[in-house]
PDB file of C-alpha atoms in Angstrom:
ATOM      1  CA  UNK A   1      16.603 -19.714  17.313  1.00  0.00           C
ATOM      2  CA  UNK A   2      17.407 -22.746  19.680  1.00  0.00           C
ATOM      3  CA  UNK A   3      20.588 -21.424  20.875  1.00  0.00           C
ATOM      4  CA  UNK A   4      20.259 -21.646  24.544  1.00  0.00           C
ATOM      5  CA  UNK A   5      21.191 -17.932  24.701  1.00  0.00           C
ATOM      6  CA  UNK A   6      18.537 -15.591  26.145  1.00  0.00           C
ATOM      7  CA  UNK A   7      18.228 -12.849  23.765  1.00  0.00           C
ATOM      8  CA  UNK A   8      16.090  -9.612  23.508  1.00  0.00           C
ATOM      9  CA  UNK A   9      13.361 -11.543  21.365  1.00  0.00           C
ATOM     10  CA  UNK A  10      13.246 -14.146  24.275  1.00  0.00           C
ATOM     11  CA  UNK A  11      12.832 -11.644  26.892  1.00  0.00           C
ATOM     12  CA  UNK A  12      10.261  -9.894  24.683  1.00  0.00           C
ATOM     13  CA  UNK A  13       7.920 -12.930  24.012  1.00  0.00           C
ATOM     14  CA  UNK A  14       8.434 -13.623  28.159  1.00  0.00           C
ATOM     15  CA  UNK A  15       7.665 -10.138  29.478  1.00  0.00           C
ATOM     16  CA  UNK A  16       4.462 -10.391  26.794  1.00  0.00           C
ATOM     17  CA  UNK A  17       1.336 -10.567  29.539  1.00  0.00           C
ATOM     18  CA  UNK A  18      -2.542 -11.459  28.434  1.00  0.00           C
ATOM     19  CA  UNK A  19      -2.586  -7.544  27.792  1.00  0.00           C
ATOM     20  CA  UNK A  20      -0.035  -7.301  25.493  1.00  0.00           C
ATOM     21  CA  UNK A  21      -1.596 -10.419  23.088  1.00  0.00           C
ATOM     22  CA  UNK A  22      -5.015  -9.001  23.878  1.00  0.00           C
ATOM     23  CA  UNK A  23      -3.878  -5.375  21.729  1.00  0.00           C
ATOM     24  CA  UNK A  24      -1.702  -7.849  19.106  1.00  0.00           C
ATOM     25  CA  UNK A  25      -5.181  -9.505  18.581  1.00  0.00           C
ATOM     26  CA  UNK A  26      -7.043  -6.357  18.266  1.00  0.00           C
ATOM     27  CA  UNK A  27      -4.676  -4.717  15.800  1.00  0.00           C
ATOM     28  CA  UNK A  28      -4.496  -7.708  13.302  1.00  0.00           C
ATOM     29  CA  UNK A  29      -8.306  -7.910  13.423  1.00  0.00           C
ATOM     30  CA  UNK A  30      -8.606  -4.466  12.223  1.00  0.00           C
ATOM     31  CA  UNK A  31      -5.870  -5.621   9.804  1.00  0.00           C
ATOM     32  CA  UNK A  32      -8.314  -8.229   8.649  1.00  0.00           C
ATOM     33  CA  UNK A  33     -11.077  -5.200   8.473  1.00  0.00           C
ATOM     34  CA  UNK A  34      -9.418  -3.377   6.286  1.00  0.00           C
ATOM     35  CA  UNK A  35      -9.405  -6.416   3.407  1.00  0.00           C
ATOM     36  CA  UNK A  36     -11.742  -7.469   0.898  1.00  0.00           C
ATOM     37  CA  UNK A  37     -14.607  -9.785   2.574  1.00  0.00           C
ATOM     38  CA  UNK A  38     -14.309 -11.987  -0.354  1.00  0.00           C
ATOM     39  CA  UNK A  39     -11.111 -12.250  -1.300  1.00  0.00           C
ATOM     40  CA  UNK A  40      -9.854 -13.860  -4.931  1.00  0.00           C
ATOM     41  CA  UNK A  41     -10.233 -17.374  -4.908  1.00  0.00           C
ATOM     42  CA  UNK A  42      -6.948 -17.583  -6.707  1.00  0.00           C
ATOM     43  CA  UNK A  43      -4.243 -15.808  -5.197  1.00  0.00           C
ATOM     44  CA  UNK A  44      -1.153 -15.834  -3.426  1.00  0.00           C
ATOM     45  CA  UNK A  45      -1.096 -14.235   0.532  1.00  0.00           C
ATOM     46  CA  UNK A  46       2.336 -12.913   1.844  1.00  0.00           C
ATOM     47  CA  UNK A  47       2.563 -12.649   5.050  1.00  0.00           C
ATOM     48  CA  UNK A  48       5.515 -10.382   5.781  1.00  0.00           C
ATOM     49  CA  UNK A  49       5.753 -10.838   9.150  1.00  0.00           C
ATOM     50  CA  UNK A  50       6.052 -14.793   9.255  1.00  0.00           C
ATOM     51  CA  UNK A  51       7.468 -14.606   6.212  1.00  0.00           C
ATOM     52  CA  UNK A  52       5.623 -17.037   4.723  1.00  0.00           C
ATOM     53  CA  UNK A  53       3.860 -17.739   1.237  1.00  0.00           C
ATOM     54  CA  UNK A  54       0.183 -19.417   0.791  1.00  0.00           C
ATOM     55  CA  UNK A  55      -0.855 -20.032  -2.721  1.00  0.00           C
ATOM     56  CA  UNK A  56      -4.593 -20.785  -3.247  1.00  0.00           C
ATOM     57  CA  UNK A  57      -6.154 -22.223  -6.099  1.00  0.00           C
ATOM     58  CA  UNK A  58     -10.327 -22.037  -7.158  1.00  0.00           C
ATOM     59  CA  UNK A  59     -10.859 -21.355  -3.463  1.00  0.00           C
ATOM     60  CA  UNK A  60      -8.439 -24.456  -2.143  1.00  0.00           C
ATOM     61  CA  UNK A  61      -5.008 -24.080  -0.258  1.00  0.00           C
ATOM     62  CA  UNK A  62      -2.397 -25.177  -2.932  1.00  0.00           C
ATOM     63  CA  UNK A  63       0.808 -24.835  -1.772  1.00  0.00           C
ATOM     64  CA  UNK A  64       2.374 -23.299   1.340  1.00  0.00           C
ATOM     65  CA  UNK A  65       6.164 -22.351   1.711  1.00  0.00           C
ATOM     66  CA  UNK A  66       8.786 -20.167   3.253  1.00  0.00           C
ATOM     67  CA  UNK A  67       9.931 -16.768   1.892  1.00  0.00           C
ATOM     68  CA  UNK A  68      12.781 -14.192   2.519  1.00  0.00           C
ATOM     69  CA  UNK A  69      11.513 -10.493   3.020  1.00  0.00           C
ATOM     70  CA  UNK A  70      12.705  -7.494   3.809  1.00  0.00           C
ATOM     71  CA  UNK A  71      15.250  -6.453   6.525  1.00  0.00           C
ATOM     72  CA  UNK A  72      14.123  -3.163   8.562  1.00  0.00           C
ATOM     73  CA  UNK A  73      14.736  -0.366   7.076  1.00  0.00           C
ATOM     74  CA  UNK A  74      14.344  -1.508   4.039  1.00  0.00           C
ATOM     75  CA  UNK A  75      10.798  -3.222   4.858  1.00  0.00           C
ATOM     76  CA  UNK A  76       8.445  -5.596   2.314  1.00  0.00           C
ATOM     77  CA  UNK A  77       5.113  -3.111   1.811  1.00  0.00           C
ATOM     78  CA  UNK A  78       1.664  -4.081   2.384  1.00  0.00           C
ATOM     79  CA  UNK A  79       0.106  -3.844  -1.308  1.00  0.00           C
ATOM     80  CA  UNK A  80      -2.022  -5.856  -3.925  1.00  0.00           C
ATOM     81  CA  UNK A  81      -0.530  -6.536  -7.098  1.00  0.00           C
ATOM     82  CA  UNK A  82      -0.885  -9.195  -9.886  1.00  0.00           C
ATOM     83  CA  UNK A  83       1.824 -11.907 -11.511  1.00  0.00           C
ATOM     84  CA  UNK A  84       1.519 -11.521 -14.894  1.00  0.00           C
ATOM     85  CA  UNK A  85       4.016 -12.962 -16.293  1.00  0.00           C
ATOM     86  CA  UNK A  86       7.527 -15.497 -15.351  1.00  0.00           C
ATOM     87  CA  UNK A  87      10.952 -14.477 -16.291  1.00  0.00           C
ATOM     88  CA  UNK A  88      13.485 -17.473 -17.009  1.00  0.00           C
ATOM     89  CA  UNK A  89      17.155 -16.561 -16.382  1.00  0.00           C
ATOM     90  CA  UNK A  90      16.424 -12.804 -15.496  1.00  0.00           C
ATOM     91  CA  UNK A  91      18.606 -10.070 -15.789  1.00  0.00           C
ATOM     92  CA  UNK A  92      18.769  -8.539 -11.981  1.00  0.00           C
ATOM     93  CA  UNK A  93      18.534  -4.175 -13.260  1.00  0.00           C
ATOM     94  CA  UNK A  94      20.483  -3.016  -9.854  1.00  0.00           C
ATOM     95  CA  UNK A  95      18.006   0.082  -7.806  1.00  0.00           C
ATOM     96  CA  UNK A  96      19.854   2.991  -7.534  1.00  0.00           C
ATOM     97  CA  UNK A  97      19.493   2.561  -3.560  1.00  0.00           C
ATOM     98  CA  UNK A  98      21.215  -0.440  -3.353  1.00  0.00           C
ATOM     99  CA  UNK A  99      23.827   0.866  -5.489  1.00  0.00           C
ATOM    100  CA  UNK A 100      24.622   3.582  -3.627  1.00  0.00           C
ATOM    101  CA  UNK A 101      24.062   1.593  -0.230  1.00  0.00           C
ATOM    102  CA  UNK A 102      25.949  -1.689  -1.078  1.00  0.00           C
ATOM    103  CA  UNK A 103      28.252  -1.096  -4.867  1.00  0.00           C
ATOM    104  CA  UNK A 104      29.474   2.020  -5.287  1.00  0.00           C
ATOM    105  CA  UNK A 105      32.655   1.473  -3.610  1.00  0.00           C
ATOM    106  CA  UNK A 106      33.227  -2.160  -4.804  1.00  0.00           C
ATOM    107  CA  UNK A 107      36.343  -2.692  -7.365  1.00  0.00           C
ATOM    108  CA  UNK A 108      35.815  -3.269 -10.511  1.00  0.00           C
ATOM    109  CA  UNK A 109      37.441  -6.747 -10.062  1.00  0.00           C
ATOM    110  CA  UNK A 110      34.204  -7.698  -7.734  1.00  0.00           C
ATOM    111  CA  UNK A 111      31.793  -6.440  -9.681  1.00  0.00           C
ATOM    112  CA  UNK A 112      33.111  -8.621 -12.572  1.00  0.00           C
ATOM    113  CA  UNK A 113      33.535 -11.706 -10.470  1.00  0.00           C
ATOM    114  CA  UNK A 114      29.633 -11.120  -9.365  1.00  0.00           C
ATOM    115  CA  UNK A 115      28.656 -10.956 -12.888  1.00  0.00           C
ATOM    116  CA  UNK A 116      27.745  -7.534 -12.995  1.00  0.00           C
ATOM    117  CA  UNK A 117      28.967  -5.113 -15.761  1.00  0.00           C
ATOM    118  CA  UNK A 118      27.696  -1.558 -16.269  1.00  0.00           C
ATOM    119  CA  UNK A 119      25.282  -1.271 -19.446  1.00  0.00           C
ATOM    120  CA  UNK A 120      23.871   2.181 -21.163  1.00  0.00           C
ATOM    121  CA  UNK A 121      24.974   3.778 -17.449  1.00  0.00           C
ATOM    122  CA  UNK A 122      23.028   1.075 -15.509  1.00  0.00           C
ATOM    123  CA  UNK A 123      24.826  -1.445 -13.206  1.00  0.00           C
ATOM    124  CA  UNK A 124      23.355  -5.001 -14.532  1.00  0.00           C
ATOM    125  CA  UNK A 125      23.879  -8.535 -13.057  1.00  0.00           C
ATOM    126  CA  UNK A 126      23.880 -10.972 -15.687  1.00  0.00           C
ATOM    127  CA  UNK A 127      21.929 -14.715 -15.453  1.00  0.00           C
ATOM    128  CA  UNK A 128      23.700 -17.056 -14.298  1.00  0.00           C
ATOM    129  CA  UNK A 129      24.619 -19.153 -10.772  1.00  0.00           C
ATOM    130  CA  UNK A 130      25.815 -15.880  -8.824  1.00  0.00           C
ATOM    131  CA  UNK A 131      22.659 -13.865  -9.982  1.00  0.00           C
ATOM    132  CA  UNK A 132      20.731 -12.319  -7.475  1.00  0.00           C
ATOM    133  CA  UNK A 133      17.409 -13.195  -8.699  1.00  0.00           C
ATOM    134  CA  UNK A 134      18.572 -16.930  -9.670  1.00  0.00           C
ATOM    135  CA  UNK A 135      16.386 -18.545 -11.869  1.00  0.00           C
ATOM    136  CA  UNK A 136      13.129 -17.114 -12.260  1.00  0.00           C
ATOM    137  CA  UNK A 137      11.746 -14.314 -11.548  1.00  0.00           C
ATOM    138  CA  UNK A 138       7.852 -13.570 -10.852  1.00  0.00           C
ATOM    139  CA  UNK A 139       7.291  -9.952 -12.767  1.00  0.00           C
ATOM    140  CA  UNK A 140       4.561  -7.873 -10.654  1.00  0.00           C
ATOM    141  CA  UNK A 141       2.293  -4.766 -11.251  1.00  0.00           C
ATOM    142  CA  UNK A 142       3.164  -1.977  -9.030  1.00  0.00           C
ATOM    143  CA  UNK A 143       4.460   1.043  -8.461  1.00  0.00           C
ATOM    144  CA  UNK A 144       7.661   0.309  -5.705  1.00  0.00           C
ATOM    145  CA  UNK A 145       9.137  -2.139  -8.125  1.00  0.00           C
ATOM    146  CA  UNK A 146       8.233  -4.854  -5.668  1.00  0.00           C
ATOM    147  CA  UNK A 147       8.158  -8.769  -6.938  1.00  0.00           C
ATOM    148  CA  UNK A 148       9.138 -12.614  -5.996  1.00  0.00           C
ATOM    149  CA  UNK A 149      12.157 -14.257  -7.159  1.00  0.00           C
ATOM    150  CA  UNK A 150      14.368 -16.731  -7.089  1.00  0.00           C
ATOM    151  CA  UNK A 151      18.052 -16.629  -5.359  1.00  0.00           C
ATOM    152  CA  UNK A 152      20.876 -18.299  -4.767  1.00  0.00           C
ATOM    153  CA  UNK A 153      20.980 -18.158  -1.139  1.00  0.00           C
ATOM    154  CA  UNK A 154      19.004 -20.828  -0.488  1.00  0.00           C
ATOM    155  CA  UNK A 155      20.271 -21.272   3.337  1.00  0.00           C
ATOM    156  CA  UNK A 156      18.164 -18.603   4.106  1.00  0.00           C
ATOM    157  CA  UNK A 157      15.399 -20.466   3.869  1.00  0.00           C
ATOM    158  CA  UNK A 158      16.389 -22.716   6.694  1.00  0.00           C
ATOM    159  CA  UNK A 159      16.490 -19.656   9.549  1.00  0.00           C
ATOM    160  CA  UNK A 160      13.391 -18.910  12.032  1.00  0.00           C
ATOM    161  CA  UNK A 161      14.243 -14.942  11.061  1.00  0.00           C
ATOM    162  CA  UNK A 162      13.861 -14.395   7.134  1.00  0.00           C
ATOM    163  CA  UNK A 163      13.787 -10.429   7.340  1.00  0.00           C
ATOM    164  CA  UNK A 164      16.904 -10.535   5.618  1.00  0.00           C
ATOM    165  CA  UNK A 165      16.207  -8.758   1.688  1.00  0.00           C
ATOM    166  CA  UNK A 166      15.999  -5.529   0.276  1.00  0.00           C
ATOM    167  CA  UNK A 167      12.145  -5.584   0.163  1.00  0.00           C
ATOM    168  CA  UNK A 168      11.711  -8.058  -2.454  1.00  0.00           C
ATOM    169  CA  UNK A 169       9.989 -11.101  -1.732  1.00  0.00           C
ATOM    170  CA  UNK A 170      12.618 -14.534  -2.293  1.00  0.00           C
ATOM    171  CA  UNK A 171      10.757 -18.139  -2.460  1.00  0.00           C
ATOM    172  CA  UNK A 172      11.814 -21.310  -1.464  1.00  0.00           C
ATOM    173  CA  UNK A 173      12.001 -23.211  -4.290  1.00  0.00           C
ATOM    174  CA  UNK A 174      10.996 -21.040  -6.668  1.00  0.00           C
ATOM    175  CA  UNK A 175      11.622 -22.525  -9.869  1.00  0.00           C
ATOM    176  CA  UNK A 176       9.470 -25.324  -8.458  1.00  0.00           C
ATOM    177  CA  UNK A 177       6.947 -22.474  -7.627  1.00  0.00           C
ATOM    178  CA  UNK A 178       7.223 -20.922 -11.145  1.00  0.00           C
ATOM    179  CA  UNK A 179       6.362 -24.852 -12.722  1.00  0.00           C
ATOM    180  CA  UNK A 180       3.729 -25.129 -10.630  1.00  0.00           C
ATOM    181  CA  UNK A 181       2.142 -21.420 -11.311  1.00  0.00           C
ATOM    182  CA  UNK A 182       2.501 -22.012 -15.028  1.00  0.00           C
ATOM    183  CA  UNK A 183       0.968 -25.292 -15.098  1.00  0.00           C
ATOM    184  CA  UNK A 184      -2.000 -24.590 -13.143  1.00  0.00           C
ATOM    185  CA  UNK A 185      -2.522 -21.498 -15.505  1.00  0.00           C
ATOM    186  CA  UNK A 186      -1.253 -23.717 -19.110  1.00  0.00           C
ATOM    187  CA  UNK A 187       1.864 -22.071 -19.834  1.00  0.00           C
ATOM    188  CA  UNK A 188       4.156 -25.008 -18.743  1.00  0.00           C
ATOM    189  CA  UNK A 189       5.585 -25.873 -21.760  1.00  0.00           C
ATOM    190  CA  UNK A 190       6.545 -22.372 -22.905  1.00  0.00           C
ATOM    191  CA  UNK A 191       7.924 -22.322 -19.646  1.00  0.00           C
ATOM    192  CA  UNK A 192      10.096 -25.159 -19.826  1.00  0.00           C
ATOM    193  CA  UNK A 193      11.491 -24.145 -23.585  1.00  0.00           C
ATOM    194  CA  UNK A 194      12.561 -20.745 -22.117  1.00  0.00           C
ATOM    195  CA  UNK A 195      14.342 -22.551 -18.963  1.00  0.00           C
ATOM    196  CA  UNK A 196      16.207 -24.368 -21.765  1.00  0.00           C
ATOM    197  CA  UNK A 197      17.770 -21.342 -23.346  1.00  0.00           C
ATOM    198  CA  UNK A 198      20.738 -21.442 -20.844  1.00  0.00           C
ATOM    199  CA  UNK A 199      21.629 -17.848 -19.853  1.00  0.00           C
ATOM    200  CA  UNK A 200      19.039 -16.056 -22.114  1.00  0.00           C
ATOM    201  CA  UNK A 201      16.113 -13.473 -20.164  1.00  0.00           C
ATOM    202  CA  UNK A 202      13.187 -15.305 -21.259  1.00  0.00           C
ATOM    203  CA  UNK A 203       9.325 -13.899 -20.698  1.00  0.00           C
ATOM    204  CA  UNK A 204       6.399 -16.298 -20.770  1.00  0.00           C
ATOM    205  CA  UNK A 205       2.916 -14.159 -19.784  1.00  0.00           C
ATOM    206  CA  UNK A 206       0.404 -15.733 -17.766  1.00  0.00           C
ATOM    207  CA  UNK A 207      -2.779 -16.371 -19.195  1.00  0.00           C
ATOM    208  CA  UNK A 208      -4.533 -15.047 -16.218  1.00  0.00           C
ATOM    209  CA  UNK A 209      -3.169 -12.886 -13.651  1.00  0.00           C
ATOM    210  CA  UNK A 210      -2.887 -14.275 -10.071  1.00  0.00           C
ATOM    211  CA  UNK A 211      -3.291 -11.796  -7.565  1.00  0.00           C
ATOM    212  CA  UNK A 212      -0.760 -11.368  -4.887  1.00  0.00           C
ATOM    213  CA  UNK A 213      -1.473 -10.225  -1.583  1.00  0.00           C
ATOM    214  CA  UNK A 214       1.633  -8.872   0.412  1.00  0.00           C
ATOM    215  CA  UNK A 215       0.013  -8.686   4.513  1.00  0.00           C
ATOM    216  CA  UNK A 216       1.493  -7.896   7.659  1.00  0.00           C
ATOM    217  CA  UNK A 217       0.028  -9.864  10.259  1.00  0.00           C
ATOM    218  CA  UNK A 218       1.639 -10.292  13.731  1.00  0.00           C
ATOM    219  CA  UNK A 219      -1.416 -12.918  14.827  1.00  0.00           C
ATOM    220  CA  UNK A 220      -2.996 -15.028  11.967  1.00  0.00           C
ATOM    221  CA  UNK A 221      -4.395 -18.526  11.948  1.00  0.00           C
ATOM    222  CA  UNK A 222      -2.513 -21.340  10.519  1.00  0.00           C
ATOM    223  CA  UNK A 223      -4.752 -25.098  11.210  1.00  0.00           C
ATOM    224  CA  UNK A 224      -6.797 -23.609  13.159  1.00  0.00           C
ATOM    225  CA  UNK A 225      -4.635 -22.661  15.814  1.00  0.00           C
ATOM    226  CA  UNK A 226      -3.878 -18.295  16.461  1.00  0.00           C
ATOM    227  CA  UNK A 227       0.105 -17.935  15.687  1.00  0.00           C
ATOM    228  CA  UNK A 228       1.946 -15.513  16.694  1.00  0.00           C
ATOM    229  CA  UNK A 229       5.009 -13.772  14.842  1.00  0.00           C
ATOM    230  CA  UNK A 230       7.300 -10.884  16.348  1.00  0.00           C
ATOM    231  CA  UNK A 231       6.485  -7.753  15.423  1.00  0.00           C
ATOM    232  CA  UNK A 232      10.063  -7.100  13.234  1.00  0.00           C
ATOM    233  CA  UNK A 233       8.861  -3.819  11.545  1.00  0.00           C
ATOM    234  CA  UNK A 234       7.069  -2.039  14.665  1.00  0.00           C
ATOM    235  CA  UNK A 235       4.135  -1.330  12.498  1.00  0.00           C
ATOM    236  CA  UNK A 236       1.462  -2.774  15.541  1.00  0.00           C
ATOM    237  CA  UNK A 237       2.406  -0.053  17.516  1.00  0.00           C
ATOM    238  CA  UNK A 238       0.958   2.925  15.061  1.00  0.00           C
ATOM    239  CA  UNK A 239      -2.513   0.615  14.775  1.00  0.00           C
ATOM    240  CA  UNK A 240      -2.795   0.294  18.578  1.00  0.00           C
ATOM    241  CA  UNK A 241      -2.676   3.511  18.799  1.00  0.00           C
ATOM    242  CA  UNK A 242      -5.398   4.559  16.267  1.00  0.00           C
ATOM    243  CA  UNK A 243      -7.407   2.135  18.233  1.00  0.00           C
ATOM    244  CA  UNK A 244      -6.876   3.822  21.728  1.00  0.00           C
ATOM    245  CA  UNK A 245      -3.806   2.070  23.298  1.00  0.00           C
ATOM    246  CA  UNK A 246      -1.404   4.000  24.823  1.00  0.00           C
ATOM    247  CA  UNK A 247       1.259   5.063  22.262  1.00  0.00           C
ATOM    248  CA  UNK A 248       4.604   3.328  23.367  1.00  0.00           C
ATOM    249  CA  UNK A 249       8.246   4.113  22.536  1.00  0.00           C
ATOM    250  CA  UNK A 250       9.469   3.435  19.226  1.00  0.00           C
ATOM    251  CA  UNK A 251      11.619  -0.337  19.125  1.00  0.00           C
ATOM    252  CA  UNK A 252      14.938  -0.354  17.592  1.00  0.00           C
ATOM    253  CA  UNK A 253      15.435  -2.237  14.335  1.00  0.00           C
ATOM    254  CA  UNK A 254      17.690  -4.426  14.580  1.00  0.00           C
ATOM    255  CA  UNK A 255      18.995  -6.046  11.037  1.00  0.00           C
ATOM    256  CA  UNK A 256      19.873  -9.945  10.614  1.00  0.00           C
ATOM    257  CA  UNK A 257      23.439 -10.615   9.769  1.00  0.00           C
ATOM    258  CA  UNK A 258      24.793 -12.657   6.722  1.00  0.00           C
ATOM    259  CA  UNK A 259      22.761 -10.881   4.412  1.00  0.00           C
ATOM    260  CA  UNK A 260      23.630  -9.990   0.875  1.00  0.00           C
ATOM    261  CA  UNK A 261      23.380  -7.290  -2.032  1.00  0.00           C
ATOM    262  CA  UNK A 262      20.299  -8.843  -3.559  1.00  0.00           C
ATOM    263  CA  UNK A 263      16.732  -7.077  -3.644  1.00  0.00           C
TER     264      UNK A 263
END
């Protein structure tokens, strides 16, 4: 962040030699090993480390965007999984961790002013402007309950850090995401008559799955050019290591402030 301050991810990027990008190079190339040659020509790529969103259509870059991910210690996984279907005005089902992390001790008073109520012994946030998954929400296939959504905390998407969530993945813009998903796959009108129904969960399938791609990649390309992006997580290190680099002491995880109860 331009601050003018010094901090410990300035002096980190500074005390970085031709060494040090040499083994970040190395460990995202085995990274890139360890994918699919041929990946789908539709898809969406995550990469949790930039935290940002590619969407490619029959082969061609489509759309390109910012996204929220998760804080350490409570870090976005690397996995494949498939959209198959939008949810208009979603219902946000709170995980028992972040219960017990973030809600158990809240009154009863804030719970109801966050519009969340308990229901058949689960703690539910209902749709509306406060909801934690705002508008729409992008239903995967997986096993760690892992998705994209919407949210109302749309400064977020603003900040040069966006390791800020509970693992989920929040998009910039998603509702404009979601209309452009389910008109490129004929579902837009369906769409649009369940966005109507103010306040009301409503579930329009995709006719064909799009593939999602959550990657952590501390060097990538982007125009050509290698980026680089921090290595938030401290997953390079274990990599390096499997490669032959000398095993180096563990960083500390440091969480972003101002961040908020949602997944």
């Amino acid at each position: 962040k331009p601050d003018g301050i010094v901090g410990s991810g300035t002096i980190d990027i500074l005390n970085k030699g031709p060494g040090d990008r040499a083994r970040q190079l190395a460990v995202n190339l085995e990274r890139l090993r360890w994918l699919d040659r041929k990946p789908p020509e539709t898809r969406i790529d995550v990469n949790t480390a930039a935290a940002t969103l590619a969407y490619w259509r029959d082969g061609a870059l489509r759309d390109r965007r910012n996204v929220v991910v998760g804080q350490p210690d409570w870090e976005t996984p690397e996995l494949g999984s498939p959209i198959f279907q939008l949810v208009a005005h979603p219902y946000w089902r709170v995980p028992k961790s972040i219960l017990e992390d973030e809600l158990i001790e809240k009154s009863p008073a804030y719970l109801a002013e966050q519009g969340l109520e308990w229901r058949d012994g689960r703690l539910v946030q209902l749709p509306g402007p406060k909801n934690s998954l705002g508008e729409v929400k992008f239903d995967m296939r997986n096993d760690n309950a892992i998705y994209l959504h919407d949210t109302p905390a749309k400064a977020l998407f603003a900040l040069p850090e966006r390791h800020r969530s509970h693992g989920c993945i929040r998009v910039q813009d998603a509702l404009g995401f979601a209309m452009l998903l389910a008109s490129d796959d004929g579902v837009i009108v369906p769409f649009q008559e369940k966005l109507m129904e103010f306040d009301q969960e409503g579930f329009v399938k995709l006719k064909q799955e799009v593939p999602v791609r959550l990657m952590y990649r501390t060097a990538f390309l982007d125009d050509g050019q290698v980026r680089i992006a921090d290595d938030i997580y401290g997953w390079d290190d274990e990599v390096a290591y499997a490669l032959g680099y000398v095993r180096r002491p563990p960083r500390a995880k440091l969480k972003q402030a101002g961040g908020d109860v949602g997944p």
